[in-house]
Coordinates of C-alpha atoms and ligand atoms in Angstrom, one line a residue:
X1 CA 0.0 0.0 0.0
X2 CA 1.2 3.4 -0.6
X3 CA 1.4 5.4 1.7
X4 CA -1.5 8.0 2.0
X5 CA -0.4 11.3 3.8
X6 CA -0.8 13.4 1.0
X7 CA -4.3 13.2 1.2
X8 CA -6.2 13.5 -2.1
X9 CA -9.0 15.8 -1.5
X10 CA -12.1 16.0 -3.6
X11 CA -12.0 19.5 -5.2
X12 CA -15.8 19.9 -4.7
X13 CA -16.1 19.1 -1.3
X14 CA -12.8 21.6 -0.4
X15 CA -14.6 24.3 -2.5
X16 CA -17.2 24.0 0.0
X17 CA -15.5 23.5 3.1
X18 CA -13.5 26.5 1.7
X19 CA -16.7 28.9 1.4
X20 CA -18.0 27.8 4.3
X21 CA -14.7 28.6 6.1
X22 CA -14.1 31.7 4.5
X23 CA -17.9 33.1 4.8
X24 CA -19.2 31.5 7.9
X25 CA -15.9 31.5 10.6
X26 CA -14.7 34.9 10.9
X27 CA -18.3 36.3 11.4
X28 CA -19.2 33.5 13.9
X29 CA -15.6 34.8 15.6
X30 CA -16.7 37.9 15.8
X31 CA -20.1 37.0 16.8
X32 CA -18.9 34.5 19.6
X33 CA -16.4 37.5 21.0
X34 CA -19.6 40.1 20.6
X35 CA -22.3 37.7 22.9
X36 CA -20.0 36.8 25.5
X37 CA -18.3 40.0 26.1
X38 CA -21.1 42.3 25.2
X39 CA -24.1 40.7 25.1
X40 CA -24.0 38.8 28.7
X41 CA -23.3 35.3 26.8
X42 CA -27.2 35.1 25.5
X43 CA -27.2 33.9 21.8
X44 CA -30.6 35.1 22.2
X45 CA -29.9 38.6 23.3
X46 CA -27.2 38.7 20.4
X47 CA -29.6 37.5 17.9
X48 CA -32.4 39.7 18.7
X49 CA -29.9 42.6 18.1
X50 CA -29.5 41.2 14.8
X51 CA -33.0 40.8 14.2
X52 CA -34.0 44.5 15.0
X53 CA -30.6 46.2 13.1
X54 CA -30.6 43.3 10.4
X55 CA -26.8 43.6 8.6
X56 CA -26.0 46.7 9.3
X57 CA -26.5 46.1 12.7
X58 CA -24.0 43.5 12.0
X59 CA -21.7 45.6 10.3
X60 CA -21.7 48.0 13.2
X61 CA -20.4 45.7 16.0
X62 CA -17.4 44.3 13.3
X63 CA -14.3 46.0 14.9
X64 CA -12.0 47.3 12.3
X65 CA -8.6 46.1 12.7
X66 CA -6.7 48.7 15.0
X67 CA -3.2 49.8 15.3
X68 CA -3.4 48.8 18.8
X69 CA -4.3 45.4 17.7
X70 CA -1.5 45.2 15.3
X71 CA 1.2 46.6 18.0
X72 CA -0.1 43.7 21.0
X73 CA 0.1 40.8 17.9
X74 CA 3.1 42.4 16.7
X75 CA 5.1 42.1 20.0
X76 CA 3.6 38.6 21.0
X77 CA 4.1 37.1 17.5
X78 CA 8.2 39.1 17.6
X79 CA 8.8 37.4 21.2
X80 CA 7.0 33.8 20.4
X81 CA 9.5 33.7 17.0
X82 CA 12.8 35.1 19.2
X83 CA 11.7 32.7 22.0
X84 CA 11.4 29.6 19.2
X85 CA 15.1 30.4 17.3
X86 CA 17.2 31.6 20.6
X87 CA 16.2 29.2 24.1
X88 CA 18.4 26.3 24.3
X89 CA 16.5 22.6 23.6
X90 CA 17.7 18.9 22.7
X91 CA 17.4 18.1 19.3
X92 CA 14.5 15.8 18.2
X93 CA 14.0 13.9 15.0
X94 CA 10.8 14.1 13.6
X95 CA 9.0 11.5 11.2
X96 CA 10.6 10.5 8.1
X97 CA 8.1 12.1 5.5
X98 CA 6.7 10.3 2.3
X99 CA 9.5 11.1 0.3
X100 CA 11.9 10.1 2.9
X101 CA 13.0 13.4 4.5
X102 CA 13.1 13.7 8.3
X103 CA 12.8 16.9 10.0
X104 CA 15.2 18.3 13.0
X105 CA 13.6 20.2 15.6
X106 CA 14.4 21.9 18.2
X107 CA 12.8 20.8 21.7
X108 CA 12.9 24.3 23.6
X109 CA 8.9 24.5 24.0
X110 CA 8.8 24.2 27.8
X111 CA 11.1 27.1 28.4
X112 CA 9.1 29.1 26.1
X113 CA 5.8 28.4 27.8
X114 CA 7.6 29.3 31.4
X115 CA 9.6 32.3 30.1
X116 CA 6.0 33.6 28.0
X117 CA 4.1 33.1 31.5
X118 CA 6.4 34.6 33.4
X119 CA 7.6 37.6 31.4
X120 CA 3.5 38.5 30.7
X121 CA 2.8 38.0 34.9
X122 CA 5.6 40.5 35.2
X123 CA 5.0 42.5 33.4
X124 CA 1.6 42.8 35.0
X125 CA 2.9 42.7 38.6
X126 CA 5.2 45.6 37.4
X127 CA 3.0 47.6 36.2
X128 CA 4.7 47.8 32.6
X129 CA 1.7 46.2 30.7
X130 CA -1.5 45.6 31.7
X131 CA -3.3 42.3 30.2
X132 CA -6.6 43.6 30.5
X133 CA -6.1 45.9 27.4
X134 CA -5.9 43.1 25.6
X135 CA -9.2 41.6 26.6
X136 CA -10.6 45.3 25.8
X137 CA -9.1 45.3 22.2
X138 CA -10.3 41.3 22.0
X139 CA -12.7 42.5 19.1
X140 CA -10.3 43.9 17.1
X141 CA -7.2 41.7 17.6
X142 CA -9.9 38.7 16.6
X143 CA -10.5 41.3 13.6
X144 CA -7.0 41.8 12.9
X145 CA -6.2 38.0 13.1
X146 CA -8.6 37.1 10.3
X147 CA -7.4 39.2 7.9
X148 CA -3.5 38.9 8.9
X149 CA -3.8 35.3 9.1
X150 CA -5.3 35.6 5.4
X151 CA -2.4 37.6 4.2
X152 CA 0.1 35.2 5.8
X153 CA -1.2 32.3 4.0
X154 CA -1.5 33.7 0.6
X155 CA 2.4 34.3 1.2
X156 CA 2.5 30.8 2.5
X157 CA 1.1 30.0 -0.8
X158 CA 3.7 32.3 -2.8
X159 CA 6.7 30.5 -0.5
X160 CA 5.5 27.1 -1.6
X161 CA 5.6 27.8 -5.2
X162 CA 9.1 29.9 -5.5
X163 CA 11.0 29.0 -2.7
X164 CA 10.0 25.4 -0.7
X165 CA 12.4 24.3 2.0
X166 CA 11.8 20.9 1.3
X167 CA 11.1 17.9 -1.4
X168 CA 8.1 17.5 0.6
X169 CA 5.6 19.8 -1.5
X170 CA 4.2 20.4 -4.5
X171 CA 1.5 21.9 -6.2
X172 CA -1.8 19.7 -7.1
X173 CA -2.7 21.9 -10.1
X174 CA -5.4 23.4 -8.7
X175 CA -5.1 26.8 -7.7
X176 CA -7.7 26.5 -4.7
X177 CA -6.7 23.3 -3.7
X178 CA -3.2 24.6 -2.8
X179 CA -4.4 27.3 -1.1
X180 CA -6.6 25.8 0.9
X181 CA -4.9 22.5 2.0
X182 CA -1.1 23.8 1.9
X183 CA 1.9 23.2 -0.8
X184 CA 4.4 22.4 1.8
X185 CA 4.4 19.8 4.7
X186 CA 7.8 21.5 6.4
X187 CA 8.0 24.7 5.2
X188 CA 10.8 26.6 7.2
X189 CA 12.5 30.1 6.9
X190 CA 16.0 29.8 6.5
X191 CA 17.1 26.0 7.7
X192 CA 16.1 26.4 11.2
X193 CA 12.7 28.4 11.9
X194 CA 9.9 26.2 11.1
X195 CA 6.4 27.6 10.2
X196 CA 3.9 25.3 11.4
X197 CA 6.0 24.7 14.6
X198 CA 5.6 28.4 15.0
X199 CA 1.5 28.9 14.1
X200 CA 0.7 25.5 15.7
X201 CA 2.6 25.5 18.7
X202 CA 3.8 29.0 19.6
X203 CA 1.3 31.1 18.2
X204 CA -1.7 29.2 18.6
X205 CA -1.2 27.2 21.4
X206 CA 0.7 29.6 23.1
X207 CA -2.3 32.0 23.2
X208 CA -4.9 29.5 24.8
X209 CA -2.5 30.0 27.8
X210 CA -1.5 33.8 27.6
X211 CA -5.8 34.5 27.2
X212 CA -6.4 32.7 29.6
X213 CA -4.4 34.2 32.3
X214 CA -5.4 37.0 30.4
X215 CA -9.6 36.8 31.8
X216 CA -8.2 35.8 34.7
X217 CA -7.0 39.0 35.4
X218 CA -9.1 41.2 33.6
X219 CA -11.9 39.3 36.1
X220 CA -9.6 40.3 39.0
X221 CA -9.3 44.0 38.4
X222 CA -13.1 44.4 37.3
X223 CA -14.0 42.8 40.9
X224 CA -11.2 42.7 42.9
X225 CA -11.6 39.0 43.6
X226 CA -11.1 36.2 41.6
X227 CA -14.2 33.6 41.6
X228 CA -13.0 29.6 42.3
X229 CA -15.5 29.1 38.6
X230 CA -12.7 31.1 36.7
X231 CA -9.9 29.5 39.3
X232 CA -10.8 26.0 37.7
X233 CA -12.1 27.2 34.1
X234 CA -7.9 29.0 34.1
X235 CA -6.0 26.3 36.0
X236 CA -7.3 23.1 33.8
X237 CA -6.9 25.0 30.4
X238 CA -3.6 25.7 31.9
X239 CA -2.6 22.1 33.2
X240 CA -3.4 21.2 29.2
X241 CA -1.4 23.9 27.9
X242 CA 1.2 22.7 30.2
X243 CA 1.1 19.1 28.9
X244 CA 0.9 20.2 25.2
X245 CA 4.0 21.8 25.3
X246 CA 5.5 19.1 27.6
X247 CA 4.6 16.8 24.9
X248 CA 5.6 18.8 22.0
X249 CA 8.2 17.3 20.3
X250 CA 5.5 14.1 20.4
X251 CA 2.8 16.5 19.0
X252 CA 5.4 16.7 16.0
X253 CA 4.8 12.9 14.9
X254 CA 1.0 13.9 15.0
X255 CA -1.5 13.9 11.8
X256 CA -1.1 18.3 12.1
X257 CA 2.5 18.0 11.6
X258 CA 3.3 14.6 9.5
X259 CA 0.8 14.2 7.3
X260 CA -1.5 18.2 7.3
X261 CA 0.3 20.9 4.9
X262 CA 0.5 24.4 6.1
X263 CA -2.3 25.8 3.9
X264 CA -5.2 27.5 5.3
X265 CA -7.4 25.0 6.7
X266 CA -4.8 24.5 9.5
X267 CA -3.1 28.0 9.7
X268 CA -6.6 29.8 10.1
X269 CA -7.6 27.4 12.8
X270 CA -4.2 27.8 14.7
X271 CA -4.0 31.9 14.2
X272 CA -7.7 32.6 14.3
X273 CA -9.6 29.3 15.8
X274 CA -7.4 28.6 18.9
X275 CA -7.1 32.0 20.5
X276 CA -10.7 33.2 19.7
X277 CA -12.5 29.9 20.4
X278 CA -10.6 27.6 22.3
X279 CA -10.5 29.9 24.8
X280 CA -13.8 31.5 24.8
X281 CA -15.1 29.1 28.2
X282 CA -12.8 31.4 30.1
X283 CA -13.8 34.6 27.7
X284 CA -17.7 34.1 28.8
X285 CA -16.6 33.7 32.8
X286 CA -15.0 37.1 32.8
X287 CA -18.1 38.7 33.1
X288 CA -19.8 35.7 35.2
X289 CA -17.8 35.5 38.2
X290 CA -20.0 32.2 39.4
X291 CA -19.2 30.7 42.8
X292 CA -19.1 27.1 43.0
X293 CA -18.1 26.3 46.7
X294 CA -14.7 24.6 47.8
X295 CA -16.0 21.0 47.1
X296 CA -17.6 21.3 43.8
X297 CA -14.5 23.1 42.8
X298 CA -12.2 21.0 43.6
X299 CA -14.2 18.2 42.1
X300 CA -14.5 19.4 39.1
X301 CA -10.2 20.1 38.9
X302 CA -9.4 16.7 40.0
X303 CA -12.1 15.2 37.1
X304 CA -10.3 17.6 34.6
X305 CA -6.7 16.9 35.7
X306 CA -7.6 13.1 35.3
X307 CA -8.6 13.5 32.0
X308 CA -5.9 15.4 30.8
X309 CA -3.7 12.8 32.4
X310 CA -5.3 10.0 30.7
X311 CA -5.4 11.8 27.4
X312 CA -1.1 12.5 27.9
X313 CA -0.8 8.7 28.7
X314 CA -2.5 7.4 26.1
X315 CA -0.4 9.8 23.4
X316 CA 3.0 8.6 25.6
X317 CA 2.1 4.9 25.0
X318 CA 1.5 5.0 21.6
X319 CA 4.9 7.1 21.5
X320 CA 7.2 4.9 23.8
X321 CA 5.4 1.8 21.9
X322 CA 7.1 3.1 19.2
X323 CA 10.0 3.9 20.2
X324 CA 11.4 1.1 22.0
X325 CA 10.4 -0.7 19.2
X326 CA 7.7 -2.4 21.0
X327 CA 9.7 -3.3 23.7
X328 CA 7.8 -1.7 26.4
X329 CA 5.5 -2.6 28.8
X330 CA 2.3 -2.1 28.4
X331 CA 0.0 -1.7 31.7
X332 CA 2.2 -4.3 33.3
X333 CA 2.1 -6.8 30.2
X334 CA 4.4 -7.4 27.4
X335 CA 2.3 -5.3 24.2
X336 CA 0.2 -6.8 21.7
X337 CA 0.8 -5.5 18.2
X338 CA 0.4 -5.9 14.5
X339 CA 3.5 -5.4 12.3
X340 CA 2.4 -3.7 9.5
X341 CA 4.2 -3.0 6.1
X342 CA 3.4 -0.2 4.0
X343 CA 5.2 1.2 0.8
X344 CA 6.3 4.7 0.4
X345 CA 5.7 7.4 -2.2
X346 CA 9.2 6.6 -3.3
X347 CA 8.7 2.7 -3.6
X348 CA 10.5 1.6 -0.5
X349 CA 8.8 -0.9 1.8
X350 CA 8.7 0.0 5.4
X351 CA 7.3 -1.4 8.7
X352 CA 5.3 0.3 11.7
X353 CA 4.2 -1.3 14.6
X354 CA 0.4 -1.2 15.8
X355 CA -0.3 -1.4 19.2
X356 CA -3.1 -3.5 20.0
X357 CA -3.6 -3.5 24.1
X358 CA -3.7 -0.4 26.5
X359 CA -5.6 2.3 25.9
X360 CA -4.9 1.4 21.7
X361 CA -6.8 -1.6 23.0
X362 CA -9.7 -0.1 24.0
X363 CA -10.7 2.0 20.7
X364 CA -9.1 3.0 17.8
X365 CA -8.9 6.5 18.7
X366 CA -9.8 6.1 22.3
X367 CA -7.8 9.4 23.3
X368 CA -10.1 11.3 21.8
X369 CA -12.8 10.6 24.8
X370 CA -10.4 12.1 27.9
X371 CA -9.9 15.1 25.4
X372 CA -13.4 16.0 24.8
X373 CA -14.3 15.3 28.4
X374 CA -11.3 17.7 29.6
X375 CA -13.0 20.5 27.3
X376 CA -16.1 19.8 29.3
X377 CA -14.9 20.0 32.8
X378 CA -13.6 23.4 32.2
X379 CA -16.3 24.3 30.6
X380 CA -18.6 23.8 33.0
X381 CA -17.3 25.8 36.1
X382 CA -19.9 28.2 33.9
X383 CA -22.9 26.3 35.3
X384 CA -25.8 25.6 32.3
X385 CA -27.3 29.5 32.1
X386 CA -26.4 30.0 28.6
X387 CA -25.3 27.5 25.6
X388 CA -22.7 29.1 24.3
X389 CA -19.5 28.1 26.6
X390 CA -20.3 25.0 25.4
X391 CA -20.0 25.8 21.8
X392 CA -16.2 24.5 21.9
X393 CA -16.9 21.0 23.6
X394 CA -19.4 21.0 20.8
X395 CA -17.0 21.5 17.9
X396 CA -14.6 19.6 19.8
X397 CA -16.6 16.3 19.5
X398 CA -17.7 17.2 16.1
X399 CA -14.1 17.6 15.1
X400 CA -12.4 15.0 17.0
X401 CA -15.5 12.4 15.4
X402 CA -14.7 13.5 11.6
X403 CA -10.9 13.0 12.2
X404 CA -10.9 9.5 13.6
X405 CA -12.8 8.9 10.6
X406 CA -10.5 11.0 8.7
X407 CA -7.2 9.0 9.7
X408 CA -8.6 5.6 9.9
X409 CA -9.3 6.0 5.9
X410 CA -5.8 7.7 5.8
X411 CA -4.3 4.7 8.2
X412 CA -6.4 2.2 5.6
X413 CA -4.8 3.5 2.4
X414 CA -1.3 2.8 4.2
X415 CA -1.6 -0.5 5.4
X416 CA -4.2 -1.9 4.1
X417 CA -4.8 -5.9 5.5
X418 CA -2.9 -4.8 8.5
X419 CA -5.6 -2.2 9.3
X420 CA -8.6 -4.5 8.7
X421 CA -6.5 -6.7 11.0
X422 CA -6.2 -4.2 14.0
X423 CA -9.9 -2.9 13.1
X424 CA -11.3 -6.6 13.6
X425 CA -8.9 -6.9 16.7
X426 CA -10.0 -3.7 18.0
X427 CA -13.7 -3.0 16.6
X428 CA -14.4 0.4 17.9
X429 CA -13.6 4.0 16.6
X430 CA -13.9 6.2 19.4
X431 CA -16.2 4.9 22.7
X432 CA -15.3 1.5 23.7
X433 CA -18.6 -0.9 23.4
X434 CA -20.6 1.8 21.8
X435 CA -19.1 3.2 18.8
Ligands
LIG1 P1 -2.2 10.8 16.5 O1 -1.4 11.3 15.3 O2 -1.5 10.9 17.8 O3 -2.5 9.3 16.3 C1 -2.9 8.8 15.0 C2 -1.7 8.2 14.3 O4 -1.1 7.2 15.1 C3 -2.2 7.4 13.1 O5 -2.2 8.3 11.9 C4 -1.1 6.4 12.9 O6 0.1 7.0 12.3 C5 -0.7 6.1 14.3 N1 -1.5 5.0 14.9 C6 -2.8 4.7 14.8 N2 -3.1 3.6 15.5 C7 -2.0 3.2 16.1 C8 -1.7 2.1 17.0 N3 -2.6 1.3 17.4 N4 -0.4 2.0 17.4 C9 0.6 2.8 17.0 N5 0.3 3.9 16.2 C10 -0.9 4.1 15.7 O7 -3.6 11.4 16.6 P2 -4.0 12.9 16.7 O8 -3.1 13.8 16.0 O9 -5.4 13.0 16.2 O10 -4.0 13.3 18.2 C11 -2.9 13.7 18.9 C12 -3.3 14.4 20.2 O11 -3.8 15.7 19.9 C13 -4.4 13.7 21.0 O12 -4.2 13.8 22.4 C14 -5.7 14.4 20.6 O13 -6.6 14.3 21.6 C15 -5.1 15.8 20.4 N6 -5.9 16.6 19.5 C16 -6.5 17.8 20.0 C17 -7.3 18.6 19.1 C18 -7.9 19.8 19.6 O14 -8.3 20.6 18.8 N7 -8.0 20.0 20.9 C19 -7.4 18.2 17.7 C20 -6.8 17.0 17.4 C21 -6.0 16.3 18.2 P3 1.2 6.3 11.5 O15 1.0 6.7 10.1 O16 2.5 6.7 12.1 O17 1.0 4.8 11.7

């Protein structure tokens, strides 16, 4: 079987996809931002607004892009790149790619996160910068981001046709489909900045935690107390940030980074998607300091923190499965695997172990459960008054369901009788038992 990580992609359906992305997404940003901070989180009170002022009413609350939004994403984007090229870290092999090139990173995402955190509390505790502007300028950095991001990938586009780092690109021939899916799996400026390492990772990911502390404290100086709601909603999202950049150099072998382009399906989401929605649970609490009580708080932590745990260990098995060969144990018990051949792009036959038992066991994508039920349990420090904190944990699921299906057809394509194999081993996608 060849291997299928250059995923052919119906033109029609991206068209669509496209469109919907391009017409539906930065107005639903904008829209999300507009309910929670000024419309008391009620999709109702938001759309009767819209009713009564129709699209000019619409127009109206669109904030243009600002110079002040440019200067804060300026300086954030400036540090995040100087933090990625300059702080020490080991360096970590990444996959080898279809045509047999494997990228070198290097593993300094920790320190980032600690010396982000830190320099942003100081400079807070200082007085030097005050966090809270950005959550007053939300609605036009959000504004500023969809159009930046927009620009960046058009030159992401440009870059993969005149200048790609690596023999891992290409164009399809279609105009659209380039754009929209990426050119380039790697691409990198100079040899040693990498792109998507930088939108995924220290851009995107990197903002779920800086927002977040970011309503934390823009709840704290609106009040003068911090509510134990926002103290759980800030603290889990954190705990996950913290692992996701703990397990960085593993979120390199992942589907995002080995087998997704940079194009603009995954740039948008990481520039636009993860800082606007991802973190919009904590955005809604801002102005609903809810108390839940010591016990219920802590409750709901320790339920979140397990999750998240669950979710790290399943990723670390698969990941020290693989590389000790499938020498490790496995929940006490020498592994159960599948060794499954697969031929690449350029004709050579390779092998890849599947692990069968642990949480692999269980379902095919089995970590997908912890991580939709971490999204809820910081979600719902905001109680059930309004629907839209949950939109996340919504798209979450919805996402999380399309791409199990997405890489199981990609997995089938690669290793074809081995992956009916595992599947009639281990029958269930997602929910062990159920689905
Ligand atoms: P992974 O890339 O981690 O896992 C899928 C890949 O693992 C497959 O493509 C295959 O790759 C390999 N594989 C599949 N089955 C087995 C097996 N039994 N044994 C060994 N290897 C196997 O998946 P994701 O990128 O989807 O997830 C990574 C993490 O990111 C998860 O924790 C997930 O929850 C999280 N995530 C979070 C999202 C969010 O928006 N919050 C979105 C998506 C993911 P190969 O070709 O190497 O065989």
């Amino acid at each position: 079987m060849a291997e299928g990580s250059n995923t052919v992609h119906s033109p029609f359906l991206t068209y669509v996809s496209m469109l919907s992305l391009l017409t539906l997404c930065p107005p639903f940003v904008i829209l999300l931002w507009y309910t929670m901070v000024h419309a008391d989180g009620s999709v109702s009170q938001t759309w009767n607004y819209l009713y009564q002022n129709g699209f000019e009413g619409f127009i109206n609350i669109w904030p243009s892009p600002s110079a002040t939004a440019c200067k804060i994403i300026g300086c954030y984007a400036a540090f995040e790149a100087a933090l990625q090229l300059l702080l020490p870290g080991k360096r970590v092999l990444g996959p080898v790619s279809p045509t047999g090139n494997q990228p070198v990173y290097k593993a300094n995402g920790v320190a980032a996160y600690i010396v982000t955190l830190v320099t942003y509390v100081a400079l807070w505790r200082f007085g030097i910068f005050d966090p809270a502007i950005v959550y007053d300028h939300l609605g036009e950095i959000f504004s500023t981001l969809i159009f930046g991001s927009f620009i960046f990938c058009i030159l992401l586009y440009i870059k993969g046709h005149v200048a790609p780092s690596s023999s891992d690109s290409g164009s399809s021939g279609n105009i659209i489909l380039d754009f929209y899916w990426g050119m380039e799996l790697y691409p990198r400026i100079g040899k040693h900045f990498d792109i998507k390492v930088f939108t995924n990772c220290r851009f995107g990911m990197m903002s779920w935690a800086v927002l977040a502390v970011t309503y934390c404290i823009k709840q704290y100086e609106k009040n003068g107390i911090l509510a134990d709601s926002m103290l759980v909603n800030t603290a889990l999202m954190l705990v996950y940030v913290t692992k996701f950049f703990w397990w960085e150099a593993g979120y390199w072998n992942t589907m995002d980074i080995a087998h997704d382009r940079a194009g603009f399906y995954i740039c948008w989401g990481c520039l636009v998607w993860v800082p606007s929605v991802y973190t919009s649970p904590g955005m809604y609490l801002v102005n609903h300091p809810v108390n839940l009580g010591t016990q219920l708080a802590v409750s709901i932590l320790v339920a979140g923190i397990l999750c998240i745990y669950i979710n790290y260990d399943c990723d670390r098995q698969r990941q020290e499965f693989r590389r000790k060969n499938g020498k490790r144990l496995v929940w006490g018990k020498a592994p159960s695997k599948i060794v499954a051949s697969y031929t690449t792009t350029s004709g050579e036959t390779r092998t890849s172990l599947l692990l069968t038992s642990g949480w692999w066991g269980l379902a095919r994508h089995f970590h997908y459960v912890p991580e939709i039920l971490a999204a809820f349990f910081w979600t719902v420090p905001a109680l059930f008054h309004h629907f839209l904190p949950y939109f996340y944990v919504i798209f979450l699921t919805i996402l999380l369901f399309d791409r199990a299906k997405r890489d199981d057809d990609r997995c089938r394509s690669k290793y074809g009788k081995y992956w009916k194999l595992y599947c009639e081993k281990v029958p269930c996608k997602i929910i062990p038992g159920i689905y």
